[in-house]
Coordinates of C-alpha atoms in Angstrom, one line a residue:
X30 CA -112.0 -73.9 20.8
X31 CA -111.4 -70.0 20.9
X32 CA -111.3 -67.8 17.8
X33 CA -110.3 -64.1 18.3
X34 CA -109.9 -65.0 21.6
X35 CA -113.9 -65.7 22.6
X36 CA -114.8 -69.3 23.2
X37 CA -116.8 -70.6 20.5
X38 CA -119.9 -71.5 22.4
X39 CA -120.1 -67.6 23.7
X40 CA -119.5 -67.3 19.5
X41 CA -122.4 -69.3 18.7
X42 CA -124.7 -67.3 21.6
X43 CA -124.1 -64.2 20.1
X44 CA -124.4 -65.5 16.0
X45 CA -120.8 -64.5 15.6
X46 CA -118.9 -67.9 14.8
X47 CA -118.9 -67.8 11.4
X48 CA -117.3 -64.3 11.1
X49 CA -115.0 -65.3 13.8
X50 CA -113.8 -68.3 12.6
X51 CA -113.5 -67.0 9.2
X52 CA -111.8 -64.0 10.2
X53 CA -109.5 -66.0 11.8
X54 CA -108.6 -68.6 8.9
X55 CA -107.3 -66.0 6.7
X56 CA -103.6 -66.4 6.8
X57 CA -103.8 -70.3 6.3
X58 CA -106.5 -69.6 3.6
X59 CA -103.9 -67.4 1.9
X60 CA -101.3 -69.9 2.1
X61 CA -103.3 -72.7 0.3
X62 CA -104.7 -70.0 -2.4
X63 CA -100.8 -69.7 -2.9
X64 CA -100.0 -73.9 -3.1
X65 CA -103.2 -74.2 -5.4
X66 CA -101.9 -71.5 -7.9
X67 CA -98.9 -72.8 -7.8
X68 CA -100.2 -76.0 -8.6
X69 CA -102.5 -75.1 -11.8
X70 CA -99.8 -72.5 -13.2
X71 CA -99.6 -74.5 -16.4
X72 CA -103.2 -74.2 -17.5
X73 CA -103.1 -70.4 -16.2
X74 CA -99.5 -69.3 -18.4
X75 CA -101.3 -70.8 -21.5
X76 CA -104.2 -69.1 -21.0
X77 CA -103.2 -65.6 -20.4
X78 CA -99.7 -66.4 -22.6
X79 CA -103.0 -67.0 -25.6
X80 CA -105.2 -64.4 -24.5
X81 CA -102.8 -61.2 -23.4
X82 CA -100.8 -60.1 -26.7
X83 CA -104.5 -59.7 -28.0
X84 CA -106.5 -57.8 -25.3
X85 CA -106.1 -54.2 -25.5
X86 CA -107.7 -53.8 -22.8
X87 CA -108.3 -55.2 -19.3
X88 CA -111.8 -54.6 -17.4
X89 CA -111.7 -56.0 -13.6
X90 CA -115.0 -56.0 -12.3
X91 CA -117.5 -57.5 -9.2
X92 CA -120.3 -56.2 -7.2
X93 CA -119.9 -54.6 -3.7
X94 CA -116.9 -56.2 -1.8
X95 CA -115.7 -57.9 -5.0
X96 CA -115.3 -55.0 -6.7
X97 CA -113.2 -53.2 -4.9
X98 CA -110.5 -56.2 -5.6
X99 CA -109.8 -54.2 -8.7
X100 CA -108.9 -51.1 -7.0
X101 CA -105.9 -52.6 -5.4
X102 CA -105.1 -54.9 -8.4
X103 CA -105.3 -52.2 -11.6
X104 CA -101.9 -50.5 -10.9
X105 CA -100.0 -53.9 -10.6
X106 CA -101.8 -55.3 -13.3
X107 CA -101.7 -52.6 -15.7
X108 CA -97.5 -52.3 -15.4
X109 CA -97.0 -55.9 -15.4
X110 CA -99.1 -57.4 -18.5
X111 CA -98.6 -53.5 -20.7
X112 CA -102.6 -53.2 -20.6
X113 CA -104.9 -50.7 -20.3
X114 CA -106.8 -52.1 -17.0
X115 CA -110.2 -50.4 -15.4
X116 CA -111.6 -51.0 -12.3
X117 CA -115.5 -51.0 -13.3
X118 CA -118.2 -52.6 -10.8
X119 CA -121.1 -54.8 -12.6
X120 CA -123.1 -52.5 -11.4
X121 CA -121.6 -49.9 -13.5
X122 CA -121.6 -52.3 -16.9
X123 CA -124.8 -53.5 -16.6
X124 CA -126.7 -50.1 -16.4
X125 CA -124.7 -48.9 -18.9
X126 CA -122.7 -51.5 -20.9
X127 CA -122.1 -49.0 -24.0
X128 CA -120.0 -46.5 -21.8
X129 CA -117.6 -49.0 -21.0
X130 CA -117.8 -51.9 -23.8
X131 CA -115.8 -51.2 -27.0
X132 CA -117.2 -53.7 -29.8
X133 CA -113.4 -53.7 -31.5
X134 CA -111.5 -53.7 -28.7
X135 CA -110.3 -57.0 -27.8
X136 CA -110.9 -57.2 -23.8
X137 CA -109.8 -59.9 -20.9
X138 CA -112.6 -59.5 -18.2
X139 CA -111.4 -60.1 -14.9
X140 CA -114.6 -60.9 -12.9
X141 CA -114.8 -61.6 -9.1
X142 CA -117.5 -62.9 -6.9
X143 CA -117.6 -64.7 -3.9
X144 CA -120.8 -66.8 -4.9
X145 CA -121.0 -66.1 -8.4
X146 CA -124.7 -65.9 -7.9
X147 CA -125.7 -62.3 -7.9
X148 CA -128.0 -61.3 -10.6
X149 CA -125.4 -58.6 -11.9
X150 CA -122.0 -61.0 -12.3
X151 CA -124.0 -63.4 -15.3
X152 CA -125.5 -60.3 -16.8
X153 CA -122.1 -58.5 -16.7
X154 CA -120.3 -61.0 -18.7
X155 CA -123.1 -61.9 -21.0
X156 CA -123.5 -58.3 -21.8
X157 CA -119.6 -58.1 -22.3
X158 CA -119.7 -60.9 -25.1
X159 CA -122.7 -59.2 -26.7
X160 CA -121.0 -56.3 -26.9
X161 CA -117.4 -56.9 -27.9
X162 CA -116.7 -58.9 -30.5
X163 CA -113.9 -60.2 -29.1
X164 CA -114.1 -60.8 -25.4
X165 CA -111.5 -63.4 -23.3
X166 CA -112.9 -64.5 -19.6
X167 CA -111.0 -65.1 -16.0
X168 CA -113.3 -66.0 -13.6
X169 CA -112.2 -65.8 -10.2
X170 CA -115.0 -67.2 -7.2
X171 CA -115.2 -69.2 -4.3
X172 CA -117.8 -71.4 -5.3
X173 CA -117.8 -74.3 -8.2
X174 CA -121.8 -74.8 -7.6
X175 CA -122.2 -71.0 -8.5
X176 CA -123.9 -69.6 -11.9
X177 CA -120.6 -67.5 -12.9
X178 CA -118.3 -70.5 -12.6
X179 CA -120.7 -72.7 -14.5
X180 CA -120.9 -69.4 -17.5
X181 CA -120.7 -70.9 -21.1
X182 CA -118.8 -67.8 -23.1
X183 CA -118.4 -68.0 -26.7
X184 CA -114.9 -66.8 -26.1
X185 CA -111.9 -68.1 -24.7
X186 CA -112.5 -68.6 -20.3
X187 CA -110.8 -70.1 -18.0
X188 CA -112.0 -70.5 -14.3
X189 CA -110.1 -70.3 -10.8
X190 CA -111.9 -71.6 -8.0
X191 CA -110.5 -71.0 -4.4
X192 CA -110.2 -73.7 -1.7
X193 CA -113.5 -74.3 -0.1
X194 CA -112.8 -72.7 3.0
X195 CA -113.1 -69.1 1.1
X196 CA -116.5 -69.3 0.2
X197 CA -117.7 -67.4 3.7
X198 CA -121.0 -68.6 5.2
X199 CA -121.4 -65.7 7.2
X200 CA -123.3 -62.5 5.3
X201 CA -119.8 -60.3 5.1
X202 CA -117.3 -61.3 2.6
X203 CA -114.1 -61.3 5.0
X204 CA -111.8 -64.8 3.5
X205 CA -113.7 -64.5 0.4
X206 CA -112.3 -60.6 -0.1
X207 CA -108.4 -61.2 0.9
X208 CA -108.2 -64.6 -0.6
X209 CA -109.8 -63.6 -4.3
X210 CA -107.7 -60.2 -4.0
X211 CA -104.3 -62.2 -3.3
X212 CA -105.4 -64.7 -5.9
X213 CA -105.3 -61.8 -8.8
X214 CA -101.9 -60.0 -7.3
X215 CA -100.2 -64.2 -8.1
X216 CA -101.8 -63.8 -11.3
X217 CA -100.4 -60.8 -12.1
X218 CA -97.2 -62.4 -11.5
X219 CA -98.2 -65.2 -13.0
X220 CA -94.5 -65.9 -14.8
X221 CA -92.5 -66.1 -11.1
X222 CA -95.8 -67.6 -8.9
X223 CA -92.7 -69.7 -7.1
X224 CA -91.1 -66.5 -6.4
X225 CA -93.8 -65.0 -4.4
X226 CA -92.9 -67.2 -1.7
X227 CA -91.7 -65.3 0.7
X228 CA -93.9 -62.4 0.2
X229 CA -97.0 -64.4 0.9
X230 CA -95.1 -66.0 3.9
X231 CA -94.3 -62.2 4.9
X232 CA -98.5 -61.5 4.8
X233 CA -99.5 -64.2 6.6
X234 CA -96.7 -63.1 9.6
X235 CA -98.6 -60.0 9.5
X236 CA -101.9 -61.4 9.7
X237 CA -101.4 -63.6 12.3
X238 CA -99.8 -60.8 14.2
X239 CA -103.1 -58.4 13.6
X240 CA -104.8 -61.5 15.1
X241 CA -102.8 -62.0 18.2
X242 CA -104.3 -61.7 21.4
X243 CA -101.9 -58.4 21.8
X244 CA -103.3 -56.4 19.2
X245 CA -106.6 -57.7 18.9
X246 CA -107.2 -56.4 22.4
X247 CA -105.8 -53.1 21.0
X248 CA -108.6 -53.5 18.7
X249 CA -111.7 -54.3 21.1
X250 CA -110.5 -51.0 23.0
X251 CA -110.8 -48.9 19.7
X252 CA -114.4 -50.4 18.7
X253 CA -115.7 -50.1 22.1
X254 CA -114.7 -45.9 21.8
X255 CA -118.3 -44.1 21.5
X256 CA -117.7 -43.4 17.8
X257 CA -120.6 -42.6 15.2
X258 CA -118.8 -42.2 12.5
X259 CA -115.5 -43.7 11.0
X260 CA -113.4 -42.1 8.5
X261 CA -110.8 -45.1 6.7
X262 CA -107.7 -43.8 4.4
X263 CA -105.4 -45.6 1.7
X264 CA -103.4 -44.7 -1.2
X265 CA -103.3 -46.4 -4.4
X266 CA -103.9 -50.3 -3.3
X267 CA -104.8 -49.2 0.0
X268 CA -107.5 -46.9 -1.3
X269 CA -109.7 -50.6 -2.3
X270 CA -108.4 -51.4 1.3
X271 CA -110.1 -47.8 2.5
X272 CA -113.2 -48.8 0.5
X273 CA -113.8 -52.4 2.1
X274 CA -113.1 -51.4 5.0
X275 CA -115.9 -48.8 5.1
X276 CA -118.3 -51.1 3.6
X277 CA -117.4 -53.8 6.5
X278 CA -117.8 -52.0 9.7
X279 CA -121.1 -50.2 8.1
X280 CA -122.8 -53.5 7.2
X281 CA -121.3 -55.7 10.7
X282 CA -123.1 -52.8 12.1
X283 CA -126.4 -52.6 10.6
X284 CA -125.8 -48.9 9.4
X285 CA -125.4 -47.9 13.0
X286 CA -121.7 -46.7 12.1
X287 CA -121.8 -44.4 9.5
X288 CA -118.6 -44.9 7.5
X289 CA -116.4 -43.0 4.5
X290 CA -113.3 -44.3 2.6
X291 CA -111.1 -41.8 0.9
X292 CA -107.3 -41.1 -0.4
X293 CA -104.8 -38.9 1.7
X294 CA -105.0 -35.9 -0.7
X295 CA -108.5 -36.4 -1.7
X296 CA -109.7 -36.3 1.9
X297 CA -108.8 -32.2 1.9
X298 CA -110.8 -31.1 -1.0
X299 CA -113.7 -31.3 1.2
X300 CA -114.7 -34.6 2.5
X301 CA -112.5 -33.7 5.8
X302 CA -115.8 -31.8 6.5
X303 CA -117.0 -34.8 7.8
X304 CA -114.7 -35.2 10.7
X305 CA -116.4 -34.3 14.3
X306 CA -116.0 -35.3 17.9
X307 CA -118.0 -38.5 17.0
X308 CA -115.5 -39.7 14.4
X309 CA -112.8 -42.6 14.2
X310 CA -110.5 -41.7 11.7
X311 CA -108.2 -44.9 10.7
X312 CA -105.4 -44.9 8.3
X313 CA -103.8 -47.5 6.2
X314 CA -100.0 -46.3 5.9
X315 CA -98.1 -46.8 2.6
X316 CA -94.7 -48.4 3.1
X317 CA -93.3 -46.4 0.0
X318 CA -91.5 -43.6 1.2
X319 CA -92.5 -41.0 -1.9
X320 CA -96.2 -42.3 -1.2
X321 CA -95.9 -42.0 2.8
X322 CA -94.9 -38.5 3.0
X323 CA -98.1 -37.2 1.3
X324 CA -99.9 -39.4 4.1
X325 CA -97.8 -37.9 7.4
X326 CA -98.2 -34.5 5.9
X327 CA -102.5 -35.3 6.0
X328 CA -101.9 -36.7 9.4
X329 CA -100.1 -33.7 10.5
X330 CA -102.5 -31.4 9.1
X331 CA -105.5 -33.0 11.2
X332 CA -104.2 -30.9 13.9
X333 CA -106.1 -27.7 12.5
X334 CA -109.8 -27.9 12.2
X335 CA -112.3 -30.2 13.8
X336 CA -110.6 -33.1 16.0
X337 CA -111.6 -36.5 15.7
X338 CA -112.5 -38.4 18.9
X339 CA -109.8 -40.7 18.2
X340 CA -107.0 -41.6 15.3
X341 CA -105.6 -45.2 14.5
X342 CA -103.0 -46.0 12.0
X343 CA -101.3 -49.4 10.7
X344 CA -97.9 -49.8 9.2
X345 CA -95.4 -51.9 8.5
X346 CA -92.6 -49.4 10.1
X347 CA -93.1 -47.1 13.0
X348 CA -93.7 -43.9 12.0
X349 CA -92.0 -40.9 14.1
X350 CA -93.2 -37.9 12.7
X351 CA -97.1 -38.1 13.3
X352 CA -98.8 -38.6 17.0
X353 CA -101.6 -40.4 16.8
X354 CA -103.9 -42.3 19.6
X355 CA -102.6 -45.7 18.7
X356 CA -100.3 -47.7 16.0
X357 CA -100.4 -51.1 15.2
X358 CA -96.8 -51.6 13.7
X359 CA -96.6 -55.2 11.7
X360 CA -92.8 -55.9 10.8
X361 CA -90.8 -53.7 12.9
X362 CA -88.0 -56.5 13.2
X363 CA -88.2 -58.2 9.7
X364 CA -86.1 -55.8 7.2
X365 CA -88.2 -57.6 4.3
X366 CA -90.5 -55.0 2.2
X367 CA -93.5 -56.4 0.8
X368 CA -94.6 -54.7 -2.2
X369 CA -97.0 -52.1 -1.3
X370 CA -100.3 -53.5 -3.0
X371 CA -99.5 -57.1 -1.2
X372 CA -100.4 -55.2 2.0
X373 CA -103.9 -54.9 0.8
X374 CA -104.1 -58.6 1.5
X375 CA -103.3 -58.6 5.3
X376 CA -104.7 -54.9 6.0
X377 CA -108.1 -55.2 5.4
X378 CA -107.9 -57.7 8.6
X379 CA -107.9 -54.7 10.9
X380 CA -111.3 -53.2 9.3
X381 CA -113.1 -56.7 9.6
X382 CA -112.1 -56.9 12.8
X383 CA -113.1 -53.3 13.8
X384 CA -116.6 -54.1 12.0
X385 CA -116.7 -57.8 14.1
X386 CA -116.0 -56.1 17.7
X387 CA -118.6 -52.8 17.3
X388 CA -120.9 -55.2 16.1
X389 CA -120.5 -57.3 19.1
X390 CA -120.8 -53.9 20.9
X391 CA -123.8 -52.8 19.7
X392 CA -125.1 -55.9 20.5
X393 CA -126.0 -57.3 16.8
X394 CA -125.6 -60.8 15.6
X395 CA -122.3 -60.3 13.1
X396 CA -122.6 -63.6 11.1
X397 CA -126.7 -61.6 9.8
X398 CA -126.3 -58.0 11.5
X399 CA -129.1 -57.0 9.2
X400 CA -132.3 -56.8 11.6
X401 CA -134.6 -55.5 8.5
X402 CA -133.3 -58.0 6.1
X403 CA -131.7 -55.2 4.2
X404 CA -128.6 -56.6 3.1
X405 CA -128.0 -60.0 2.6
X406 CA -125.7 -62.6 1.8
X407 CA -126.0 -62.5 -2.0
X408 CA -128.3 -59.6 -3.2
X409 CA -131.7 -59.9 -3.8
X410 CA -134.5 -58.1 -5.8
X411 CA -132.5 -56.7 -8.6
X412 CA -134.4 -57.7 -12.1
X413 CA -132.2 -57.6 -15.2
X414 CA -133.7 -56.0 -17.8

């Protein structure tokens, strides 16, 4: 058995079969998500049908990996339901619960975690119902043995639990990430799930084109370059893309990589400072035409200053104007447009694989890159006071 194209015994040598196999399961993970949701709709409409014409508000929140679901899910969220909805990590609410808990504003808490385990996603949502009076629960985690699916609320909750095969064994969320973030883009269309269809049939075409043999040898070639630093852009859902995508390549690579996510027109006040003959700059291209103009005129504009060692861009459409080192182009041939914060979804495949491969490279172990013990698979050493 081969997954990203290595035999799996060479896998298991090099403590990489986990990631690979998971990596690799992401399109038919995404596919039963869809079948699953699709299947519990009933208990999901009466639910949020009960709890939305209430909230007034609408926090999304997670540690690490999990919270940067909400940064490519606020925007949809926020024009489909008519609610004020926040990004805020747990690790923002629990240090400081009274800067972001209202006691009479009625709130839906949108909570994401992989395990549900981490010290910081029970203490977010028990802080929440201490603090708001009137406080409504989604719970969305990979795991039914974990502490934040098995939360007792004194308010209205309701818990969705992805297919097993989500819940990643290896220490980098990869399956967990895409499938809890395509989960909550449904669920924002909870009213026409059927008619999603071909949307999620359209991301799982692209995934399993990011994971063909074609492009993932495009890939190996770009994480063997002699980059020290990588440099990942995204607007508006691609920006949580931009942030994962940082966070994955830094942690499959022990810190060696040092990484920074930003938006197109953030990236000039400043931060494009950071850009040497060391760097990898990689963007994520909008396939909105208002939003991909601010993003060619960036890419353009990389041609004064400091040159990176090497640029990489994905899209859904060629792009003519910019010249970059290399382009990964995902549906050329199919006139279908996805909305833009689906692409989020099948994306973020390109920075796990970037992450997997320099790993490999630098000759760490991807399923534990930590040598120190560092980071780990849920978090450890935080006390809730």
């Amino acid at each position: 058995m081969k997954y990203l194209n290595i035999d799996d015994s060479e896998l298991k040598d090099h403590g990489a079969l986990h990631t690979a196999k998971e990596i690799s399961g992401q399109p038919e993970l995404w596919g039963g998500i869809f079948e699953k949701l699709l299947a519990e709709k009933d208990g999901l409409s009466e639910f949020l049908d009960e709890v939305l014409p209430t909230s007034k508000k609408i926090i999304l929140t997670g540690a690490g990996t999990s919270a940067y679901i909400g940064h490519s899910i606020e925007g949809l969220l926020q024009r489909n339901f008519g609610v004020t909805t926040l990004s805020i990590p747990t690790t923002h609410l629990v240090s400081h619960p009274k800067d972001y808990f209202e006691k009479t504003t009625p709130t839906l808490m949108i909570s994401f975690a992989r395990s549900g385990n981490s010290p910081e996603s029970m203490a977010a949502v028990s802080l929440a119902d201490s603090h708001i009076e009137q406080c409504f629960h989604l719970i969305i985690t990979c795991s039914k043995e974990g502490d934040l699916a098995n939360y007792k609320s004194k308010n209205k909750r309701l818990v969705f639990l992805l297919p097993p095969d989500s819940n990643d064994r290896s220490l980098a969320m990869t399956g967990s990430y895409s499938g809890m973030l395509l989960t909550a883009l449904l669920i924002g269309n909870y009213k026409r799930i059927e008619g999603q269809r071909k949307i999620v049939k359209t991301i799982m075409a692209y995934g399993k084109t990011i994971l063909g043999n074609k492009v993932i040898e495009e890939i190996k070639k770009t994480a063997s370059l002699d980059f020290k630093r990588a440099v990942f852009l995204g607007s508006g859902p691609l920006y949580g893309t931009a942030m994962e995508s940082h966070l994955k390549l830094q942690e499959l690579t022990d810190g060696e990589i040092v990484c920074k996510n930003d938006s197109y027109l953030g990236f000039r006040h400043g931060p494009k400072a950071v850009v040497d003959h060391t760097t990898l700059l990689v963007y994520y291209f909008s396939n909105q035409e208002d939003v991909l103009r601010y993003e060619t005129d960036l890419v353009i504009g990389m041609g004064v200053g400091k040159k990176p060692l090497s640029q990489v861009g994905i899209s859904v459409r060629a792009i003519d104007k910019i010249q970059i080192e290399k382009s990964i182009v995902l549906g050329e041939a199919d006139p279908f447009e996805v909305p833009e914060e689906y692409l989020a979804v099948c994306f973020i495949l390109f920075g796990q694989l970037l992450g997997f491969f320099k790993s490999l490279n630098l000759n760490l172990q991807p399923d534990s890159p930590s040598k120190s013990g560092a980071i780990s698979r849920v978090v450890k050493g935080v006390v809730i006071y």
